[in-house]
Short mmCIF file of C-alpha atoms in Angstrom, two decimals:
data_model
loop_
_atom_site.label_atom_id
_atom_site.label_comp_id
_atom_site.label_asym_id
_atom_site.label_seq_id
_atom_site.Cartn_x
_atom_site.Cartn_y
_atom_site.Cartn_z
CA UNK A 1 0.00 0.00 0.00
CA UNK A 2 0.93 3.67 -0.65
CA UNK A 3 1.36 6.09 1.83
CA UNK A 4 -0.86 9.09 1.82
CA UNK A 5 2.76 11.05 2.03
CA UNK A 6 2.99 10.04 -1.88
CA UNK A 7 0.10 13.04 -2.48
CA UNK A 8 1.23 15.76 -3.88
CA UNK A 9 1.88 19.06 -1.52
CA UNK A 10 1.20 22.53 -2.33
CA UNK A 11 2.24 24.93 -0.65
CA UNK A 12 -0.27 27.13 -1.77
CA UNK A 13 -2.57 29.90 -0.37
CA UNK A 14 -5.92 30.10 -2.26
CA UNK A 15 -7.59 33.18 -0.24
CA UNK A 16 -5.37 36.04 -1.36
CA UNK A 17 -7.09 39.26 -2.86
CA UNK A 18 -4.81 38.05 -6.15
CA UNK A 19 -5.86 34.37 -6.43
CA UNK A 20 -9.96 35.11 -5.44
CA UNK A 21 -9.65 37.77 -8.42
CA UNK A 22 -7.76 35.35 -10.51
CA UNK A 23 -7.68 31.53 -9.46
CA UNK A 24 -7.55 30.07 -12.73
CA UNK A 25 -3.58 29.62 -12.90
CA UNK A 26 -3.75 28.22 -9.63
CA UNK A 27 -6.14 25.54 -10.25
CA UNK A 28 -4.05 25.04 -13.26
CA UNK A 29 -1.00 23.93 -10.66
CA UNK A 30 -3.33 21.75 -8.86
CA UNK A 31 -4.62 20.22 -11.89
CA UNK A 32 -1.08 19.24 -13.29
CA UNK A 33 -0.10 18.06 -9.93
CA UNK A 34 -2.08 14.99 -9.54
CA UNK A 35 -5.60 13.75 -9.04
CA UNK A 36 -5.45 15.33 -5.22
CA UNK A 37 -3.05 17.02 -3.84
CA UNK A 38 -2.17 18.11 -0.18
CA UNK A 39 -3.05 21.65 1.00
CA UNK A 40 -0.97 21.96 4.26
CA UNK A 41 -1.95 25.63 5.23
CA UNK A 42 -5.37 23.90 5.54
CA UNK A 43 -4.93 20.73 6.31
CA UNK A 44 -6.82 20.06 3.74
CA UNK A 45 -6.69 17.92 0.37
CA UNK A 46 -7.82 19.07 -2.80
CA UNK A 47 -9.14 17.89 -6.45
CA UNK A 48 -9.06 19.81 -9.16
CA UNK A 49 -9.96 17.93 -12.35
CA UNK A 50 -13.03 17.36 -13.72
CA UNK A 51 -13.43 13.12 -13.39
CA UNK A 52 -12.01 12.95 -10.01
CA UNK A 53 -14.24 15.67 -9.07
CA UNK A 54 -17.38 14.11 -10.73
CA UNK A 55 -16.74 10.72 -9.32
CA UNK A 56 -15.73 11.84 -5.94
CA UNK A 57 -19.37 13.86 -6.06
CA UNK A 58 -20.97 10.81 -7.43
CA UNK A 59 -19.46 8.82 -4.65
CA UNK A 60 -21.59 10.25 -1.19
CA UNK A 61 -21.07 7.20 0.90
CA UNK A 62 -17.38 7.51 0.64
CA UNK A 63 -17.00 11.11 0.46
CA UNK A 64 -19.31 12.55 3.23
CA UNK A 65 -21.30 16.29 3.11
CA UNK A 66 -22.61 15.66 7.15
CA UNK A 67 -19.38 17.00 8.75
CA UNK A 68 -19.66 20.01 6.84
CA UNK A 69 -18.51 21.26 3.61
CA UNK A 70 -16.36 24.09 4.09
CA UNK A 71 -13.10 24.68 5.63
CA UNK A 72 -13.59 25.99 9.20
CA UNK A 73 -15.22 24.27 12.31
CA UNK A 74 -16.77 27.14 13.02
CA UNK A 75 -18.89 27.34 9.52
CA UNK A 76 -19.15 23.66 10.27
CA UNK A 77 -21.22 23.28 13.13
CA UNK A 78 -22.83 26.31 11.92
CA UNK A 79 -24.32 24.65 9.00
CA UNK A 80 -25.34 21.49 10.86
CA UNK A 81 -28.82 19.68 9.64
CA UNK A 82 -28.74 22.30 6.61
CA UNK A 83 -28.98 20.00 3.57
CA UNK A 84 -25.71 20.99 2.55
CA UNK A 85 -24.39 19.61 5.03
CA UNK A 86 -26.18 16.32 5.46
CA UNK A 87 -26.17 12.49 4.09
CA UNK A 88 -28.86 9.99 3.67
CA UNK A 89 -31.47 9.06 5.03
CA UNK A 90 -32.17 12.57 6.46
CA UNK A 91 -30.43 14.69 3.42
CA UNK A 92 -33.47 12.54 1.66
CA UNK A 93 -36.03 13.61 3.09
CA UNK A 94 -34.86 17.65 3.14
CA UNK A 95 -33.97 17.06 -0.55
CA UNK A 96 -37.80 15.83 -0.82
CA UNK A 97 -39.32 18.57 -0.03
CA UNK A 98 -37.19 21.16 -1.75
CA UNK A 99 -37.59 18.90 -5.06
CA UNK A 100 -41.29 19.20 -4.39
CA UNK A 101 -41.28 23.09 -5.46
CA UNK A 102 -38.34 23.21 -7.48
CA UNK A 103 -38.05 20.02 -9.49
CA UNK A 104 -38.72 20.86 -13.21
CA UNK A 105 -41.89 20.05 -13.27
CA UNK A 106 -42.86 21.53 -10.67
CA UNK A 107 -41.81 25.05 -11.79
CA UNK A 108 -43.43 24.65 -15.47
CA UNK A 109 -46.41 27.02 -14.23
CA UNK A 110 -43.60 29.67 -13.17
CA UNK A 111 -42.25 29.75 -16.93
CA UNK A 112 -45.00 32.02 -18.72
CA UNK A 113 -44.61 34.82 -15.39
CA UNK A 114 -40.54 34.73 -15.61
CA UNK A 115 -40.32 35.33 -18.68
CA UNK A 116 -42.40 38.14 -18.59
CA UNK A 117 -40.74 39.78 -15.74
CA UNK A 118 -37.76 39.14 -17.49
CA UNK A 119 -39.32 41.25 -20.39
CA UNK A 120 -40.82 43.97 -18.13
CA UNK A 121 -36.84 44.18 -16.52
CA UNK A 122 -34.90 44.41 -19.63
CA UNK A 123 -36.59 46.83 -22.35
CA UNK A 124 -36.35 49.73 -20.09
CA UNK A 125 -33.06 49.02 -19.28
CA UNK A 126 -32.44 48.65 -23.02
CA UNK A 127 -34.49 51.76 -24.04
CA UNK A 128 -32.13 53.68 -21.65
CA UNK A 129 -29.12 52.47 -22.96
CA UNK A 130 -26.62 52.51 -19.99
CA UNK A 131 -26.80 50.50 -17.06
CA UNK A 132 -25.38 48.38 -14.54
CA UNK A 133 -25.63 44.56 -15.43
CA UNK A 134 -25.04 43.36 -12.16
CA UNK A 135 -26.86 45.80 -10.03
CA UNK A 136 -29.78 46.70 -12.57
CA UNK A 137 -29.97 43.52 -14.11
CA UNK A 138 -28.46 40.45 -12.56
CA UNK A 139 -29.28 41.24 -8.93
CA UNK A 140 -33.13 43.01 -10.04
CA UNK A 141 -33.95 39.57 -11.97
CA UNK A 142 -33.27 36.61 -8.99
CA UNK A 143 -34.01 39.23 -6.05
CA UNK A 144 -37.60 39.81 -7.45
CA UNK A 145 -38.75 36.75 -8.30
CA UNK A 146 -36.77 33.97 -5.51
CA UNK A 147 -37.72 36.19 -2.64
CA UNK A 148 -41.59 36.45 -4.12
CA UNK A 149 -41.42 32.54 -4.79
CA UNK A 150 -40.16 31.76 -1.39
CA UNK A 151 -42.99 34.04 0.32
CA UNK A 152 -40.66 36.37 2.50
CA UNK A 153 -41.78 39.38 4.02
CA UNK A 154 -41.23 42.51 2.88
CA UNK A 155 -39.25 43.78 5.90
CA UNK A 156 -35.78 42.26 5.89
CA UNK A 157 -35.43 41.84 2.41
CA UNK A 158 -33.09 44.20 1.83
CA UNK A 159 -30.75 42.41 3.83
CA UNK A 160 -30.87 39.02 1.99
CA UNK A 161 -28.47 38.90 -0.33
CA UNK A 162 -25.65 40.51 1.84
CA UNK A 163 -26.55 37.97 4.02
CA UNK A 164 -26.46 35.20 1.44
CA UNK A 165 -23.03 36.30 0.19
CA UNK A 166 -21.51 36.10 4.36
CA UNK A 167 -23.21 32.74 4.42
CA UNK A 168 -20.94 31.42 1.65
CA UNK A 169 -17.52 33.25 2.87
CA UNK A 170 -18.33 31.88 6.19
CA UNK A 171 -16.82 28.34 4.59
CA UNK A 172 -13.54 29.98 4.10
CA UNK A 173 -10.34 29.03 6.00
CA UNK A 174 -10.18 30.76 9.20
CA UNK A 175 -9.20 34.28 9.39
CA UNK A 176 -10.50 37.99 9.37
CA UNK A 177 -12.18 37.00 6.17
CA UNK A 178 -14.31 34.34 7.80
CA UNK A 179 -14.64 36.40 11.22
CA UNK A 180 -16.32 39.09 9.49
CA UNK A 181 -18.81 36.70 7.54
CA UNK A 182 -19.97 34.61 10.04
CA UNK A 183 -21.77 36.70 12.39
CA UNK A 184 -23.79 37.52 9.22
CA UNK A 185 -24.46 33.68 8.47
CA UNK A 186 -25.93 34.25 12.01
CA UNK A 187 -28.21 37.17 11.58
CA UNK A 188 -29.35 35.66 8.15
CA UNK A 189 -30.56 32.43 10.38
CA UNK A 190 -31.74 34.93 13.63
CA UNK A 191 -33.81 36.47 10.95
CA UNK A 192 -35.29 33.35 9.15
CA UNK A 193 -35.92 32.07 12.97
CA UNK A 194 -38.28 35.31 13.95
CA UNK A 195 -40.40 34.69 10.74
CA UNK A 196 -43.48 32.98 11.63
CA UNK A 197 -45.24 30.69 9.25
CA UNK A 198 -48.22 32.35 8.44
CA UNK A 199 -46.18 35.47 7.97
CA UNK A 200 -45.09 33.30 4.35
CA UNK A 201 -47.31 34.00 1.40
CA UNK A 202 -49.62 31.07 1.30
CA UNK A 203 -48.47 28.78 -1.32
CA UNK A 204 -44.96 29.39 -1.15
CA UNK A 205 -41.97 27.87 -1.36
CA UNK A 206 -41.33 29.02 2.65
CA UNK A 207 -44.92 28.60 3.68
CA UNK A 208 -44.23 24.69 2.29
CA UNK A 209 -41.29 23.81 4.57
CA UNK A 210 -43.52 24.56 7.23
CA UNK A 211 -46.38 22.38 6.16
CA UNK A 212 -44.00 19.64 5.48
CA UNK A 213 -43.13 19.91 9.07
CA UNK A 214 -46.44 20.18 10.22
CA UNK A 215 -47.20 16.93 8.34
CA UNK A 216 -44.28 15.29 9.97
CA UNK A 217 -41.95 14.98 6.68
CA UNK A 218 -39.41 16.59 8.34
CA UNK A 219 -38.76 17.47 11.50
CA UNK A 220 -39.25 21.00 13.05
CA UNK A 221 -35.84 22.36 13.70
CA UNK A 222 -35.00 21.65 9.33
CA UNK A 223 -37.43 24.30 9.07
CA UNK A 224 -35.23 27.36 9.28
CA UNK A 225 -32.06 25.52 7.94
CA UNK A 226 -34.19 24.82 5.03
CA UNK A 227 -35.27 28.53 4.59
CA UNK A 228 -31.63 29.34 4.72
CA UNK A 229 -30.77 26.99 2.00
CA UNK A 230 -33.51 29.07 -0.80
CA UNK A 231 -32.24 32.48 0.64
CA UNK A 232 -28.62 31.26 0.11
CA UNK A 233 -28.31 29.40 -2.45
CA UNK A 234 -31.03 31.17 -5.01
CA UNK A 235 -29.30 34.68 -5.47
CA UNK A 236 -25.53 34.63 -5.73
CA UNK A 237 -25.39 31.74 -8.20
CA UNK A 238 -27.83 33.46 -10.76
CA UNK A 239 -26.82 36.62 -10.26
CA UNK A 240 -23.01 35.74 -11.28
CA UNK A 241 -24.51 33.56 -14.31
CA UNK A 242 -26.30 36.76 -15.50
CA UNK A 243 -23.81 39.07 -15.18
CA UNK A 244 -21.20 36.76 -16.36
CA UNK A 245 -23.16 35.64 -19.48
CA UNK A 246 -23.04 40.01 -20.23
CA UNK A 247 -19.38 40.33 -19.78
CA UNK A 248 -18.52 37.25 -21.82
CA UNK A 249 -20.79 38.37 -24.81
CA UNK A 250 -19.72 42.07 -24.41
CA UNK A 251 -15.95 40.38 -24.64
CA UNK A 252 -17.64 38.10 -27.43
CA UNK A 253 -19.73 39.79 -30.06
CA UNK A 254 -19.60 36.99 -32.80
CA UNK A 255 -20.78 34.21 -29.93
CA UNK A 256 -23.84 36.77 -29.13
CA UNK A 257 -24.54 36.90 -33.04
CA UNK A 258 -24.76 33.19 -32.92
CA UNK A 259 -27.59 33.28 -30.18
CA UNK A 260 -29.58 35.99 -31.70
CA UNK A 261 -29.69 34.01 -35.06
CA UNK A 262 -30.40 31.04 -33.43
CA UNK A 263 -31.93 31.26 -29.80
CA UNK A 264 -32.39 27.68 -29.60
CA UNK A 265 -28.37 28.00 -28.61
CA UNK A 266 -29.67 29.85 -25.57
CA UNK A 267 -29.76 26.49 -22.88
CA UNK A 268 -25.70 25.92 -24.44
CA UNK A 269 -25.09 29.15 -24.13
CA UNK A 270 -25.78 29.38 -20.99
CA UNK A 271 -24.27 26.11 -19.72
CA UNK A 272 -20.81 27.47 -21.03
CA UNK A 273 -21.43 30.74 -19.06
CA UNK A 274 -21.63 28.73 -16.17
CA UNK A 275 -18.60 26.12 -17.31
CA UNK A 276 -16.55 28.94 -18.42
CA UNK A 277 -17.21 31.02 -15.40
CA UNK A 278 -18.20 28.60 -12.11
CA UNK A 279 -20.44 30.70 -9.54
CA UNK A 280 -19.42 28.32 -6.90
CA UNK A 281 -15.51 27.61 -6.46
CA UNK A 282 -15.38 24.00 -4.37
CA UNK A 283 -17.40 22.84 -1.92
CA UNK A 284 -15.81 20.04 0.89
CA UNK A 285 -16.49 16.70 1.19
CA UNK A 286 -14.64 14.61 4.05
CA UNK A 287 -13.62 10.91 2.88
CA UNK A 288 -15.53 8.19 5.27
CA UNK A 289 -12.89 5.48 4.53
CA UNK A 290 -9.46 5.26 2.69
CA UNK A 291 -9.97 6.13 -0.99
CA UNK A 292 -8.21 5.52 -3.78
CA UNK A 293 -8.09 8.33 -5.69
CA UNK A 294 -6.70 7.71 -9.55
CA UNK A 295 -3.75 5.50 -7.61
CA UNK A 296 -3.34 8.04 -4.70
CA UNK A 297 -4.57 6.21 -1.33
CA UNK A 298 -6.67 9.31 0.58
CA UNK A 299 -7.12 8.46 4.34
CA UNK A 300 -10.31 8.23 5.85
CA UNK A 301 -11.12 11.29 7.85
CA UNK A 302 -9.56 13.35 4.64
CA UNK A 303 -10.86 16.92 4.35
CA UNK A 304 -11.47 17.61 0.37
CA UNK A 305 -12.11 20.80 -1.69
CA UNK A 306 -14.09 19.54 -4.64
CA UNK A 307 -12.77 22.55 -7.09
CA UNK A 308 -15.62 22.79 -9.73
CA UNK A 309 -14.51 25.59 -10.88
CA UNK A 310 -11.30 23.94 -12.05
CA UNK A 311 -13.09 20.77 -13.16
CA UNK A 312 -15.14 22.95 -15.51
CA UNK A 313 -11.56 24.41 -17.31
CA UNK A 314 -10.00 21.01 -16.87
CA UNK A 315 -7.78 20.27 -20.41
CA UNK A 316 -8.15 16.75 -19.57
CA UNK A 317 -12.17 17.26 -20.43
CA UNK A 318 -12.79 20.25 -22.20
CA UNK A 319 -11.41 21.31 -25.61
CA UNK A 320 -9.67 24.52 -25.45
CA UNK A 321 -11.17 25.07 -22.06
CA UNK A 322 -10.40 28.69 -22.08
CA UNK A 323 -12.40 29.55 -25.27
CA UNK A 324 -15.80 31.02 -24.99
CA UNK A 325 -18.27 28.95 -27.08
CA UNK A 326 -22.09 28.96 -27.14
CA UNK A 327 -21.65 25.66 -29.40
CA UNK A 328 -20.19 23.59 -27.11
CA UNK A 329 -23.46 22.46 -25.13
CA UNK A 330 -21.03 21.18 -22.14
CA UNK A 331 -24.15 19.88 -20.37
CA UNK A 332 -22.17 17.97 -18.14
CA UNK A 333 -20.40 20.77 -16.14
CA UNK A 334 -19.97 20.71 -12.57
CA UNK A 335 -21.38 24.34 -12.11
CA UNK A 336 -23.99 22.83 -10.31
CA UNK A 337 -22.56 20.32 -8.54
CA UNK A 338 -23.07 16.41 -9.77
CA UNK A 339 -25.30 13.46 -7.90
CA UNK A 340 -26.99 14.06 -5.01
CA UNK A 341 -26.09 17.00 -3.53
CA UNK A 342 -26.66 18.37 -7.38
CA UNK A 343 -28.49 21.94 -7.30
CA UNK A 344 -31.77 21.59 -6.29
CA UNK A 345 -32.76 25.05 -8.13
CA UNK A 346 -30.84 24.27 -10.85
CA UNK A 347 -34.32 23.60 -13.02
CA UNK A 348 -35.10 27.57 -11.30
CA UNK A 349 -31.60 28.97 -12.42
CA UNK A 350 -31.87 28.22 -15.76
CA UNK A 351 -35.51 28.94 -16.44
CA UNK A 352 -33.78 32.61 -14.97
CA UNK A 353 -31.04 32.63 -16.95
CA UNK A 354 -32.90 31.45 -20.39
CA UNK A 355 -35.49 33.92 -19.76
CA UNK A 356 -33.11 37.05 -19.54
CA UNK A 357 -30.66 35.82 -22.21
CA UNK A 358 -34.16 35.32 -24.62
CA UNK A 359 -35.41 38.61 -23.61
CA UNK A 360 -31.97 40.20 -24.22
CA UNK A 361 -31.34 38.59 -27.61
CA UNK A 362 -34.59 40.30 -28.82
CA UNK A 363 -33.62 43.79 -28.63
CA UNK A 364 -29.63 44.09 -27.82
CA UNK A 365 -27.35 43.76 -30.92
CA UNK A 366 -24.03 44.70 -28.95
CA UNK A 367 -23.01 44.98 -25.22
CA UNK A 368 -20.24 47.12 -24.70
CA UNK A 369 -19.20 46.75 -21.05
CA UNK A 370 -16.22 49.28 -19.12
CA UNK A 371 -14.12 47.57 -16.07
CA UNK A 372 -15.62 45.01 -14.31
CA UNK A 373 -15.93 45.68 -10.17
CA UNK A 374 -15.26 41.99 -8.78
CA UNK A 375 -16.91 41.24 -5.66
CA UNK A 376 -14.01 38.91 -2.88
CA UNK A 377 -16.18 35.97 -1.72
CA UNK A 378 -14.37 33.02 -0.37
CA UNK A 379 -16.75 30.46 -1.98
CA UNK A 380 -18.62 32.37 -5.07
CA UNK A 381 -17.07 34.44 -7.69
CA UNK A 382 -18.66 37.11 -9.61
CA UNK A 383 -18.94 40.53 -10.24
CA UNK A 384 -19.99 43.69 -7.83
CA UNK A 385 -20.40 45.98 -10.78
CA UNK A 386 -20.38 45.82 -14.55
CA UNK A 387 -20.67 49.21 -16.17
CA UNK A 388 -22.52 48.27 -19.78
CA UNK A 389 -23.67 50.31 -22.58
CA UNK A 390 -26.27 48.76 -25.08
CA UNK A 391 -26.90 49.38 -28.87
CA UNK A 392 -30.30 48.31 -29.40
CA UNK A 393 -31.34 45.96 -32.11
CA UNK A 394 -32.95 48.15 -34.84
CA UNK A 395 -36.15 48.64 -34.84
CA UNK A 396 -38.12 47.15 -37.33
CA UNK A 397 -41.19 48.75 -39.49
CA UNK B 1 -27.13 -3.89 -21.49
CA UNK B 2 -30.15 -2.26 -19.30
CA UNK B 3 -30.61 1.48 -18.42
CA UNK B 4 -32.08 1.65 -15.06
CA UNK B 5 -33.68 4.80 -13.68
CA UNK B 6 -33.41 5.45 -9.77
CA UNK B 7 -37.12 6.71 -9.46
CA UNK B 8 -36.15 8.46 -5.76
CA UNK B 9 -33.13 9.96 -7.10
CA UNK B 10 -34.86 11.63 -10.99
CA UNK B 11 -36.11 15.31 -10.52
CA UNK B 12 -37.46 14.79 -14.43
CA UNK B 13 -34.71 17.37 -15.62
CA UNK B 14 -34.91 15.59 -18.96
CA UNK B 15 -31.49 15.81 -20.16
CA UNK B 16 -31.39 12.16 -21.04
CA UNK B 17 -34.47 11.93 -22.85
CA UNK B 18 -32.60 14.51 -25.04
CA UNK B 19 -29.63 12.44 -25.20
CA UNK B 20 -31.31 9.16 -26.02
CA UNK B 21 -34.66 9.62 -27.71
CA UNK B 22 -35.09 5.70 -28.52
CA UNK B 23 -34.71 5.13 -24.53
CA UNK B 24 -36.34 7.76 -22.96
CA UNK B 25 -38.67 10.18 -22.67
CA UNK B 26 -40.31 12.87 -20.59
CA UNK B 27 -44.31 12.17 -21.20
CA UNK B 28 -46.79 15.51 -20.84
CA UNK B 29 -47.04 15.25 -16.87
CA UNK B 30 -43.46 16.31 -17.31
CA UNK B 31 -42.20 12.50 -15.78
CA UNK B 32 -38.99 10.24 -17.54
CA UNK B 33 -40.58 7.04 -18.88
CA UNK B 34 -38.35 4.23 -19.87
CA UNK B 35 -39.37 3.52 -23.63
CA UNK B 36 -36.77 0.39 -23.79
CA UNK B 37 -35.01 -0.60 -20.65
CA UNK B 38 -33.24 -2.94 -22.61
CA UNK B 39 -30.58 -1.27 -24.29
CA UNK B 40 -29.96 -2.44 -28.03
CA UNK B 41 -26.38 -2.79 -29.08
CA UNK B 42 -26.83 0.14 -31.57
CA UNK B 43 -28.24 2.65 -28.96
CA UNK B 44 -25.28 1.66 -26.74
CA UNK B 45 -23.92 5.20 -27.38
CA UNK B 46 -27.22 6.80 -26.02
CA UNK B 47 -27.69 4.98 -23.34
CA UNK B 48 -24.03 6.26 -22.28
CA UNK B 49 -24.69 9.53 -22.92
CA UNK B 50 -28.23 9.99 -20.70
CA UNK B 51 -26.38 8.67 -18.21
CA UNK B 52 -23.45 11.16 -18.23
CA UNK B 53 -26.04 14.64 -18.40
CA UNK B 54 -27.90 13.33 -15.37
CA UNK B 55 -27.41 16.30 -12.81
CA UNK B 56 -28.43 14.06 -9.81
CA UNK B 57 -26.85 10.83 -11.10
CA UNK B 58 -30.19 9.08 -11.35
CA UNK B 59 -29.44 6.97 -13.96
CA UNK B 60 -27.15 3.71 -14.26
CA UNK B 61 -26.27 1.13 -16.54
CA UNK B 62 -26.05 -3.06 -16.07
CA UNK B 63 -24.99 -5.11 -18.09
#
């Protein structure tokens, strides 16, 4: 047997201002370094491309979500009985009754109302010709319609998504970073726990956690954990995607002539957004037994970074995995995860995402965009500002 | 060679039915139905294919 000592070390630090604004080269080392590799400043192992990644996801009874899946204890315990954070049987029955609302299907009546708002959001923008793709656009789009679907009082939703962008830097190593997220993580769940039920729209995604509860599918105490799971994970991740998709096309005007000629690129299009640019960096997954990993023997109790962000530029999978193409239909990214911790909204995000790109390819025949304002999260990247100029498609007789 | 789907596990995201038309399909309720779990030597390709663009690793195949 090998020793785990035969896995490649890095001495590498992943949580400077630099790498968060630029990981790619990194994840490039890691890649070319072996299947894992050793992280010593966080104890921590690592994978980086895209089939260990997919089969280690794929895997959930050797690699285990229920001791947490990011890189502090703190953030760990935290995020206890969240279904992030949990295996079967009881990530099941969570998983349940978030599929319930969210699974395809069940979000078909939600298609003809999305795409409208989409509408309603973009041809003013359009018609007034300057704007502010992530604040006007990508953040408008998600905000309205996740907080509406989930049934959320008005008061406190201004603080959502700041709180949903602490609650994924809270999984960061430990330091000031993480310190200054995670008392946020815990006024996002203080604020989730003073909502009463009936304050939920009736019908809602919130107000159905509660009857799930009440009808003894799950037990009480998922309730708010649950609530914290739509608030967090529904409004980064889209947001980035949309703004994203802008600043690729605006960087890519022959790939956004190929949508508007053909929409029916739009779903590939926006798979490769998400390929090209991963909202979500790596989530952790800790090994349950010794693992052989491509020939490398991972001990049991290993801490993991699952980098999907690298998997999705990994040369080993993708052709050219640097070039921008609306062609390529990579369906099989790990953008949303893989198995069955696989995005639960991911059926949500896209009808989002399809919706604004459609409503956008009607009436904008160039994006021009100035510097890009990134926003430092430890888990998500994406953009804090994206100063964009439109010329409108002209207008026909 | 059979396709199997793991009914818990499918969210009907439809991905495969795209992939392998001769094997599966999404009917108007919006749920996969197995056309042919018995996978014909010249669909092999298919078959492989739905099974890689499941999100939620649903599917499977056995020989």
């Amino acid at each position: 047997m090998t020793s785990i000592s035969e896995i490649p070390s890095l001495d590498l630090d992943l949580f400077t201002d630099d790498v968060l604004t630029d990981p790619f080269p990194i994840y490039e080392r890691i890649r070319n370094a072996g299947p894992v590799v050793y992280l010593p400043r966080y104890r921590s192992y690592a994978m980086g491309r895209y089939a260990d990644v997919r089969a280690g996801l794929a895997d959930w009874e050797s690699f285990s979500s229920a001791r947490g899946i990011g890189l502090n204890d703190l953030a760990n315990e935290a995020t206890q009985g969240m279904i992030i954070a949990t295996d079967p049987p009881e990530h099941d029955q969570l998983r349940d009754v978030l599929a319930s609302r969210l699974s395809p299907k069940a979000i078909r009546e939600l298609k003809a109302d999305i795409e409208r708002r989409a509408d309603e959001l973009v041809a003013p923008l359009v018609r007034q010709g300057a704007f502010d793709a992530v604040n006007d656009l990508a953040r408008a789009f998600p905000i309205s319609i996740v907080l509406d679907l989930i049934g959320l009082p008005q008061n406190g939703r201004d603080k959502v998504l700041g709180w949903a962008d602490a609650a994924f830097s809270a999984s960061g190593p430990p330091g000031p970073r993480t310190d200054a997220a995670f008392p946020l993580l815990e006024d996002q769940l203080a604020y989730l726990s003073s909502i009463e039920p009936d304050q939920l729209t009736p019908g809602s995604m919130g107000r159905a956690i509660y009857d799930a509860a009440a009808a003894g599918q799950i037990r009480q105490e998922s309730c708010v954990p649950l609530m914290s799971a739509y608030v967090t994970a529904g409004l980064d991740t889209t947001i980035n995607a949309i703004s994203n998709a802008v600043w690729y096309f605006a960087h890519n005007p022959e790939q956004w002539d190929l949508v508007r000629q053909d929409p029916t690129l739009i779903p590939s299009a926006l798979n490769e957004v998400l390929r090209i640019e991963s909202p979500v960096q790596f989530f952790c997954r800790v090994a349950t037994r010794e693992v052989d990993v491509d020939g490398l023997r991972l001990a049991a109790g290993s801490r993991v970074m699952m980098l999907y962000a690298s998997a999705n530029r990994d040369e080993r999978k993708w052709e050219d995995p640097t070039r921008f193409d609306v062609r390529r239909n990579p369906v099989d990214h790990l953008a949303f995860g893989y198995g069955m911790h696989g995005c639960a909204g991911q059926g949500l995000a896209r009808l989002e995402g399809h919706s604004i790109l459609a409503a956008l390819a009607r009436r904008v025949e160039r994006f021009e965009v100035g510097a890009p304002v990134r926003r430092i999260n430890q888990l998500i990247r994406g953009l804090d500002a994206l100063p964009t100029t439109v010329r409108p498609v002209a207008e026909t007789a | 060679m059979r396709i199997i789907v793991d009914e818990a596990r499918c969210e009907g995201y439809g991905f495969c039915a795209e992939a392998a038309p001769h094997l599966l399909e999404l009917d108007d309720e919006g749920d996969l139905k197995v056309l042919s779990e018995e996978v014909a030597s010249g669909d092999a390709a298919q078959a492989e294919a739905a099974v890689r663009v499941c999100p939620v690793a649903a599917l499977r195949l056995e020989p």
